[in-house]
Short mmCIF file of C-alpha atoms in Angstrom, two decimals:
data_model
loop_
_atom_site.label_atom_id
_atom_site.label_comp_id
_atom_site.label_asym_id
_atom_site.label_seq_id
_atom_site.Cartn_x
_atom_site.Cartn_y
_atom_site.Cartn_z
CA UNK A 1 20.15 -3.82 -7.23
CA UNK A 2 20.52 -0.42 -5.58
CA UNK A 3 17.81 1.30 -3.58
CA UNK A 4 18.94 4.60 -5.13
CA UNK A 5 21.52 4.02 -7.86
CA UNK A 6 23.94 6.95 -7.76
CA UNK A 7 26.48 4.97 -9.77
CA UNK A 8 24.09 4.65 -12.71
CA UNK A 9 23.41 8.37 -12.60
CA UNK A 10 27.14 9.12 -12.50
CA UNK A 11 27.78 6.91 -15.52
CA UNK A 12 25.04 8.75 -17.44
CA UNK A 13 26.53 12.16 -16.57
CA UNK A 14 30.18 11.20 -16.19
CA UNK A 15 31.66 13.37 -18.93
CA UNK A 16 30.02 16.57 -17.67
CA UNK A 17 30.65 15.86 -13.99
CA UNK A 18 34.29 14.89 -14.52
CA UNK A 19 34.96 17.94 -16.68
CA UNK A 20 33.48 20.27 -14.05
CA UNK A 21 35.44 18.65 -11.22
CA UNK A 22 38.68 18.92 -13.21
CA UNK A 23 37.98 22.58 -13.88
CA UNK A 24 37.56 23.24 -10.15
CA UNK A 25 40.77 21.38 -9.34
CA UNK A 26 42.64 23.30 -12.05
CA UNK A 27 41.35 26.62 -10.72
CA UNK A 28 42.12 25.73 -7.07
CA UNK A 29 39.10 27.88 -6.15
CA UNK A 30 37.30 25.57 -3.76
CA UNK A 31 35.11 28.09 -1.91
CA UNK A 32 32.72 30.32 -3.85
CA UNK A 33 33.54 31.20 -7.41
CA UNK A 34 31.67 31.03 -10.72
CA UNK A 35 30.20 27.52 -10.33
CA UNK A 36 28.43 28.46 -7.10
CA UNK A 37 27.06 31.68 -8.61
CA UNK A 38 25.94 29.87 -11.76
CA UNK A 39 24.21 27.16 -9.73
CA UNK A 40 22.38 29.68 -7.53
CA UNK A 41 21.11 31.55 -10.59
CA UNK A 42 19.96 28.34 -12.30
CA UNK A 43 18.29 27.02 -9.15
CA UNK A 44 16.39 30.30 -8.71
CA UNK A 45 15.31 30.22 -12.37
CA UNK A 46 14.28 26.57 -12.14
CA UNK A 47 11.91 27.13 -9.21
CA UNK A 48 10.81 30.64 -10.17
CA UNK A 49 12.12 32.60 -7.21
CA UNK A 50 14.12 35.80 -7.11
CA UNK A 51 16.91 34.59 -4.81
CA UNK A 52 18.68 31.32 -4.11
CA UNK A 53 21.48 31.15 -1.55
CA UNK A 54 23.33 27.86 -1.23
CA UNK A 55 24.62 26.58 2.10
CA UNK A 56 26.35 23.58 3.67
CA UNK A 57 23.34 21.28 4.14
CA UNK A 58 19.57 21.13 4.39
CA UNK A 59 19.51 21.38 8.18
CA UNK A 60 21.54 24.59 8.04
CA UNK A 61 19.04 25.90 5.50
CA UNK A 62 16.23 25.32 8.00
CA UNK A 63 18.27 26.85 10.82
CA UNK A 64 18.75 29.96 8.71
CA UNK A 65 14.99 30.12 8.11
CA UNK A 66 14.36 30.04 11.86
CA UNK A 67 17.05 32.68 12.44
CA UNK A 68 15.37 34.96 9.89
CA UNK A 69 12.12 34.67 11.81
CA UNK A 70 13.76 35.18 15.20
CA UNK A 71 12.42 31.87 16.53
CA UNK A 72 13.35 31.30 20.16
CA UNK A 73 12.21 30.44 23.66
CA UNK A 74 8.46 30.72 24.16
CA UNK A 75 7.66 30.29 20.48
CA UNK A 76 5.61 27.48 18.94
CA UNK A 77 6.75 25.98 15.65
CA UNK A 78 4.13 23.82 13.92
CA UNK A 79 5.24 20.82 11.89
CA UNK A 80 3.82 17.52 10.59
CA UNK A 81 4.23 14.58 12.93
CA UNK A 82 5.62 12.40 10.16
CA UNK A 83 8.95 13.85 9.02
CA UNK A 84 12.66 13.77 9.84
CA UNK A 85 13.88 15.44 13.02
CA UNK A 86 15.69 18.23 11.13
CA UNK A 87 12.36 19.89 10.28
CA UNK A 88 12.20 21.42 13.77
CA UNK A 89 15.50 20.38 15.38
CA UNK A 90 17.16 23.81 14.81
CA UNK A 91 14.13 25.59 16.30
CA UNK A 92 14.37 23.42 19.42
CA UNK A 93 18.07 24.30 19.69
CA UNK A 94 16.98 27.96 19.84
CA UNK A 95 14.58 27.10 22.69
CA UNK A 96 11.35 26.95 20.69
CA UNK A 97 8.67 24.30 21.22
CA UNK A 98 7.76 21.85 18.46
CA UNK A 99 4.00 21.48 18.12
CA UNK A 100 3.25 18.52 15.90
CA UNK A 101 0.19 18.12 13.71
CA UNK A 102 -1.30 15.04 12.12
CA UNK A 103 -0.82 14.19 8.46
CA UNK A 104 -3.45 13.56 5.82
CA UNK A 105 -4.30 9.87 5.28
CA UNK A 106 -3.65 10.09 1.53
CA UNK A 107 -0.76 12.49 0.70
CA UNK A 108 0.94 11.96 4.12
CA UNK A 109 1.66 15.70 4.20
CA UNK A 110 0.74 18.25 6.87
CA UNK A 111 -3.01 18.15 7.50
CA UNK A 112 -4.47 21.70 7.35
CA UNK A 113 -7.36 20.83 9.70
CA UNK A 114 -4.97 19.43 12.32
CA UNK A 115 -2.72 22.46 11.90
CA UNK A 116 -5.56 24.86 12.61
CA UNK A 117 -6.67 22.86 15.65
CA UNK A 118 -3.15 22.99 17.07
CA UNK A 119 -2.80 26.72 16.37
CA UNK A 120 -6.07 27.40 18.15
CA UNK A 121 -5.08 25.23 21.12
CA UNK A 122 -1.75 27.06 21.49
CA UNK A 123 -3.55 30.40 21.40
CA UNK A 124 -6.16 29.23 23.93
CA UNK A 125 -3.57 27.74 26.29
CA UNK A 126 -1.58 30.98 26.21
CA UNK A 127 1.90 29.97 27.29
CA UNK A 128 3.46 29.88 23.80
CA UNK A 129 3.46 32.35 20.92
CA UNK A 130 2.52 30.83 17.55
CA UNK A 131 5.48 31.70 15.35
CA UNK A 132 6.11 29.53 12.30
CA UNK A 133 4.81 26.61 10.25
CA UNK A 134 7.14 24.11 8.60
CA UNK A 135 5.31 22.53 5.67
CA UNK A 136 7.20 19.37 4.70
CA UNK A 137 6.83 18.04 1.15
CA UNK A 138 7.20 14.53 2.44
CA UNK A 139 8.61 11.81 0.16
CA UNK A 140 8.61 14.37 -2.68
CA UNK A 141 4.86 15.06 -2.55
CA UNK A 142 3.94 18.77 -2.25
CA UNK A 143 1.74 20.05 0.55
CA UNK A 144 -1.63 21.75 0.12
CA UNK A 145 -0.20 25.27 -0.04
CA UNK A 146 -3.51 26.97 -0.79
CA UNK A 147 -4.94 25.78 2.53
CA UNK A 148 -1.74 26.05 4.57
CA UNK A 149 -0.85 29.46 3.16
CA UNK A 150 -4.32 30.75 4.01
CA UNK A 151 -3.96 29.55 7.62
CA UNK A 152 -0.56 31.21 7.97
CA UNK A 153 -2.01 34.47 6.68
CA UNK A 154 -5.02 34.16 8.99
CA UNK A 155 -2.91 33.65 12.11
CA UNK A 156 0.13 35.74 11.14
CA UNK A 157 2.57 32.82 10.95
CA UNK A 158 5.87 32.59 9.09
CA UNK A 159 5.62 29.82 6.47
CA UNK A 160 8.68 27.69 5.71
CA UNK A 161 8.52 25.19 2.87
CA UNK A 162 10.74 22.23 3.76
CA UNK A 163 11.41 20.91 0.26
CA UNK A 164 14.32 18.66 1.23
CA UNK A 165 12.65 15.74 -0.56
CA UNK A 166 10.66 17.52 -3.26
CA UNK A 167 13.04 19.42 -5.51
CA UNK A 168 11.59 19.01 -9.01
CA UNK A 169 8.02 18.50 -7.78
CA UNK A 170 5.25 20.98 -8.58
CA UNK A 171 1.97 22.25 -7.14
CA UNK A 172 -0.57 23.73 -9.55
CA UNK A 173 2.08 24.78 -12.03
CA UNK A 174 4.60 26.16 -9.51
CA UNK A 175 7.75 24.28 -8.63
CA UNK A 176 8.67 23.13 -5.13
CA UNK A 177 10.73 25.80 -3.32
CA UNK A 178 8.43 28.49 -4.74
CA UNK A 179 6.19 28.54 -1.63
CA UNK A 180 6.34 30.16 1.79
CA UNK A 181 8.19 33.21 3.01
CA UNK A 182 11.26 30.97 2.84
CA UNK A 183 11.80 27.62 1.17
CA UNK A 184 14.66 25.26 1.92
CA UNK A 185 16.04 22.16 0.26
CA UNK A 186 18.77 19.58 0.74
CA UNK A 187 21.34 18.24 -1.71
CA UNK A 188 22.15 15.15 0.37
CA UNK A 189 23.24 12.49 -2.17
CA UNK A 190 20.00 10.47 -2.01
CA UNK A 191 17.71 13.46 -2.68
CA UNK A 192 16.10 14.02 -6.09
CA UNK A 193 18.84 16.60 -6.70
CA UNK A 194 21.85 15.37 -4.74
CA UNK A 195 25.51 16.29 -4.64
CA UNK A 196 28.50 14.12 -3.64
CA UNK A 197 28.49 15.15 0.00
CA UNK A 198 26.30 17.58 1.92
CA UNK A 199 24.67 20.69 0.55
CA UNK A 200 21.55 22.81 0.80
CA UNK A 201 19.87 25.99 -0.36
CA UNK A 202 17.46 28.69 0.79
CA UNK A 203 14.99 30.44 -1.54
CA UNK A 204 13.12 33.72 -1.14
CA UNK A 205 11.67 36.59 -3.15
CA UNK A 206 12.49 39.14 -0.44
CA UNK A 207 15.63 41.23 -1.06
CA UNK A 208 16.16 42.01 2.63
CA UNK A 209 15.86 38.37 3.61
CA UNK A 210 18.31 37.37 0.89
CA UNK A 211 20.88 39.84 2.22
CA UNK A 212 20.40 38.48 5.74
CA UNK A 213 20.76 34.88 4.56
CA UNK A 214 24.08 35.66 2.85
CA UNK A 215 25.24 37.37 6.04
CA UNK A 216 24.18 34.45 8.26
CA UNK A 217 26.01 31.99 6.00
CA UNK A 218 29.36 33.77 6.43
CA UNK A 219 29.71 34.52 10.15
CA UNK A 220 27.26 37.43 10.12
CA UNK A 221 29.28 39.44 7.61
CA UNK A 222 28.37 43.04 6.84
CA UNK A 223 28.88 45.23 3.77
CA UNK A 224 32.63 45.19 4.34
CA UNK A 225 32.93 41.43 3.98
CA UNK A 226 33.73 38.52 6.29
CA UNK A 227 35.78 40.67 8.70
CA UNK A 228 32.95 43.20 9.05
CA UNK A 229 30.83 41.10 11.39
CA UNK A 230 27.56 42.85 12.17
CA UNK A 231 25.62 39.94 13.69
CA UNK A 232 26.14 36.41 14.98
CA UNK A 233 26.08 34.03 12.05
CA UNK A 234 27.41 30.62 11.08
CA UNK A 235 29.83 29.02 8.65
CA UNK A 236 27.62 27.43 6.03
CA UNK A 237 28.72 27.45 2.40
CA UNK A 238 28.33 25.03 -0.48
CA UNK A 239 31.73 23.79 -1.66
CA UNK A 240 32.61 24.72 -5.24
CA UNK A 241 33.09 21.08 -6.25
CA UNK A 242 29.57 20.29 -5.07
CA UNK A 243 28.19 23.14 -7.18
CA UNK A 244 30.12 21.78 -10.16
CA UNK A 245 28.57 18.34 -9.60
CA UNK A 246 25.06 19.73 -9.18
CA UNK A 247 24.98 21.72 -12.43
CA UNK A 248 24.76 18.74 -14.82
CA UNK A 249 22.50 16.93 -12.36
CA UNK A 250 20.10 19.88 -12.34
CA UNK A 251 19.88 19.80 -16.13
CA UNK A 252 19.25 16.04 -16.15
CA UNK A 253 16.57 16.43 -13.46
CA UNK A 254 14.67 18.95 -15.58
CA UNK A 255 15.29 17.26 -18.92
CA UNK A 256 14.28 13.68 -18.12
CA UNK A 257 14.78 12.42 -14.55
CA UNK A 258 11.48 13.68 -13.13
CA UNK A 259 9.65 12.13 -16.10
CA UNK A 260 11.48 8.82 -15.67
CA UNK A 261 10.50 8.75 -11.99
CA UNK A 262 6.84 9.05 -13.04
CA UNK A 263 7.29 6.07 -15.38
CA UNK A 264 8.69 3.86 -12.61
CA UNK A 265 5.88 4.86 -10.26
CA UNK A 266 3.28 4.17 -12.93
CA UNK A 267 4.47 0.57 -13.28
CA UNK A 268 4.60 0.08 -9.51
CA UNK A 269 1.13 1.52 -9.02
CA UNK A 270 -0.39 -0.63 -11.77
CA UNK A 271 1.08 -3.73 -10.15
CA UNK A 272 0.18 -2.98 -6.54
CA UNK A 273 -3.21 -1.27 -6.76
CA UNK A 274 -5.73 -3.13 -4.62
CA UNK A 275 -2.98 -5.14 -2.91
CA UNK A 276 -1.16 -2.36 -1.06
CA UNK A 277 -2.11 1.23 -0.31
CA UNK A 278 -0.26 2.98 -3.13
CA UNK A 279 0.84 6.63 -2.96
CA UNK A 280 -1.63 9.40 -3.75
CA UNK A 281 -0.76 12.63 -5.54
CA UNK A 282 -3.42 15.35 -5.60
CA UNK A 283 -4.80 16.74 -8.86
CA UNK A 284 -2.59 19.46 -10.28
CA UNK A 285 0.48 18.18 -8.45
CA UNK A 286 3.59 16.29 -9.52
CA UNK A 287 5.66 14.40 -6.96
CA UNK A 288 9.45 14.25 -7.20
CA UNK A 289 9.21 10.69 -5.82
CA UNK A 290 12.15 10.94 -3.46
CA UNK A 291 10.76 7.64 -2.17
CA UNK A 292 8.11 5.21 -3.33
CA UNK A 293 6.33 4.39 -0.08
CA UNK A 294 3.41 1.98 0.18
CA UNK A 295 1.33 0.82 3.14
CA UNK A 296 0.87 -2.84 3.97
CA UNK A 297 -2.25 -4.20 5.72
CA UNK A 298 -0.50 -4.00 9.10
CA UNK A 299 2.94 -4.13 10.72
CA UNK A 300 3.12 -7.91 10.51
CA UNK A 301 2.39 -7.91 6.78
CA UNK A 302 4.92 -5.12 6.27
CA UNK A 303 7.63 -7.07 8.09
CA UNK A 304 6.94 -10.21 6.02
CA UNK A 305 7.37 -8.28 2.78
CA UNK A 306 10.60 -6.67 3.98
CA UNK A 307 12.00 -10.04 5.08
CA UNK A 308 11.12 -11.63 1.73
CA UNK A 309 12.73 -8.78 -0.19
CA UNK A 310 15.89 -9.21 1.87
CA UNK A 311 15.99 -12.92 0.95
CA UNK A 312 15.79 -11.88 -2.71
CA UNK A 313 18.60 -9.31 -2.24
CA UNK A 314 16.19 -6.48 -3.01
CA UNK A 315 16.72 -3.42 -0.79
CA UNK A 316 13.90 -1.69 1.03
CA UNK A 317 13.64 1.03 3.65
CA UNK A 318 11.15 2.40 6.18
CA UNK A 319 10.61 6.17 5.98
CA UNK A 320 9.85 6.77 8.87
CA UNK A 321 9.45 4.15 11.62
CA UNK A 322 8.60 6.56 14.46
CA UNK A 323 6.39 9.66 14.41
CA UNK A 324 7.99 12.77 15.84
CA UNK A 325 5.77 12.94 18.93
CA UNK A 326 7.03 9.47 19.99
CA UNK A 327 10.75 10.27 19.69
CA UNK A 328 12.46 10.51 23.10
CA UNK A 329 13.71 14.03 22.39
CA UNK A 330 10.15 15.29 21.83
CA UNK A 331 8.15 13.29 24.36
CA UNK A 332 7.76 16.30 26.66
CA UNK A 333 6.46 18.59 23.92
CA UNK A 334 2.77 19.51 24.34
CA UNK A 335 0.27 17.51 22.27
CA UNK A 336 -2.85 19.59 23.05
CA UNK A 337 -5.01 16.50 22.78
CA UNK A 338 -4.12 15.73 19.16
CA UNK A 339 -4.17 11.98 18.53
CA UNK A 340 -1.81 11.77 15.49
CA UNK A 341 -3.89 8.82 14.30
CA UNK A 342 -2.84 9.09 10.66
CA UNK A 343 0.86 9.49 11.46
CA UNK A 344 0.82 6.51 13.81
CA UNK A 345 -0.95 4.39 11.21
CA UNK A 346 1.47 5.40 8.46
CA UNK A 347 4.58 4.65 10.53
CA UNK A 348 3.21 1.23 11.52
CA UNK A 349 2.54 0.08 7.96
CA UNK A 350 4.92 1.87 5.60
CA UNK A 351 7.85 0.56 3.61
CA UNK A 352 9.64 1.90 0.55
CA UNK A 353 10.86 0.14 -2.57
CA UNK A 354 13.82 0.88 -4.87
CA UNK A 355 13.13 4.19 -6.60
CA UNK A 356 15.32 6.23 -8.94
CA UNK A 357 15.21 7.41 -12.56
CA UNK A 358 17.74 4.83 -13.73
CA UNK A 359 15.85 1.78 -12.44
CA UNK A 360 15.62 -0.52 -15.46
CA UNK A 361 12.34 -2.15 -16.44
CA UNK A 362 13.71 -5.62 -15.66
CA UNK A 363 14.68 -4.47 -12.17
CA UNK A 364 11.26 -2.95 -11.65
CA UNK A 365 9.65 -6.25 -12.61
CA UNK A 366 11.95 -8.11 -10.22
CA UNK A 367 10.76 -5.87 -7.38
CA UNK A 368 7.12 -6.24 -8.40
CA UNK A 369 7.31 -10.03 -8.64
CA UNK A 370 8.99 -10.34 -5.23
CA UNK A 371 6.38 -8.17 -3.50
CA UNK A 372 3.46 -9.95 -5.15
CA UNK A 373 4.92 -13.34 -4.22
CA UNK A 374 4.74 -12.65 -0.52
CA UNK A 375 1.37 -10.91 -0.72
CA UNK A 376 -0.12 -14.05 -2.29
CA UNK A 377 1.05 -16.39 0.50
#
């Protein structure tokens, strides 16, 4: 059994993927070209934004977002305490300070109340300038954008939607990547929409920002092209073969994969309700279910389940074992008295089970039976 079965997905889409790859090889056009343009147009249409610019990976997409906002030394970037380091890593490279906020105890996303407390503490302390908020759609579950967007407007903050795990999700009828001044996503192979290597994209409705993003992606190019360098940029482009792979995957995601993920989660939830803390999705929202994460009673119970699953040759993972404030690289960042109680609790008890749209019902039952076995000891 695979934790995320990319082979099963490939077999389902093999004819389309192979044909596209052969076409790229025949054309010998490996950078740019019609597949990249077609993918960008279809991604923008899928999420309902005016512009999509692809890039080399999801971290580059976030770096570009920080570059657009001019994030640098003396700036505060607000982010949930439970995420992957890439959510604020590029900002720290530019000299900014990561200010972490607690998560909600149910969706595990950025807590608006904690965010506002941290914003107010930064303003009161006075040494940093509140600059940007990174709202992370963790595990595929969208954030509360009504509340977070209102706070960003109230305090004049640049809102970045980190949708690395949520492509295909929706919030009150709008797709993930449709929120914030800028939205970013990742096409890392294990993501809901993944390529066969690294890839990412940036989304915006702002024409000026879109022009800047395209410039940043190609060494700060100007109107005259890549040898007309008008600013310092980077080398961050999606390979043509990856675009060719993503096109049939995007269609499958919209046609049936998101629905099949809901079916798997429904069976898991029915089996585990009352025995584990099962994931919560707010009314009006649809999760992309990048992961199916549950909470055990405590760390000891979590470790027993993981050990039993290993004995049964059933894979599991922990997303994420350490909150950001406890990572060595961030231990000197200011906490402003925030306790991160929910993030600490989540990281101590969480584990994730096999989750993908090609997980057969018999495999789902095998996972369910193994988990229930150890819970009944």
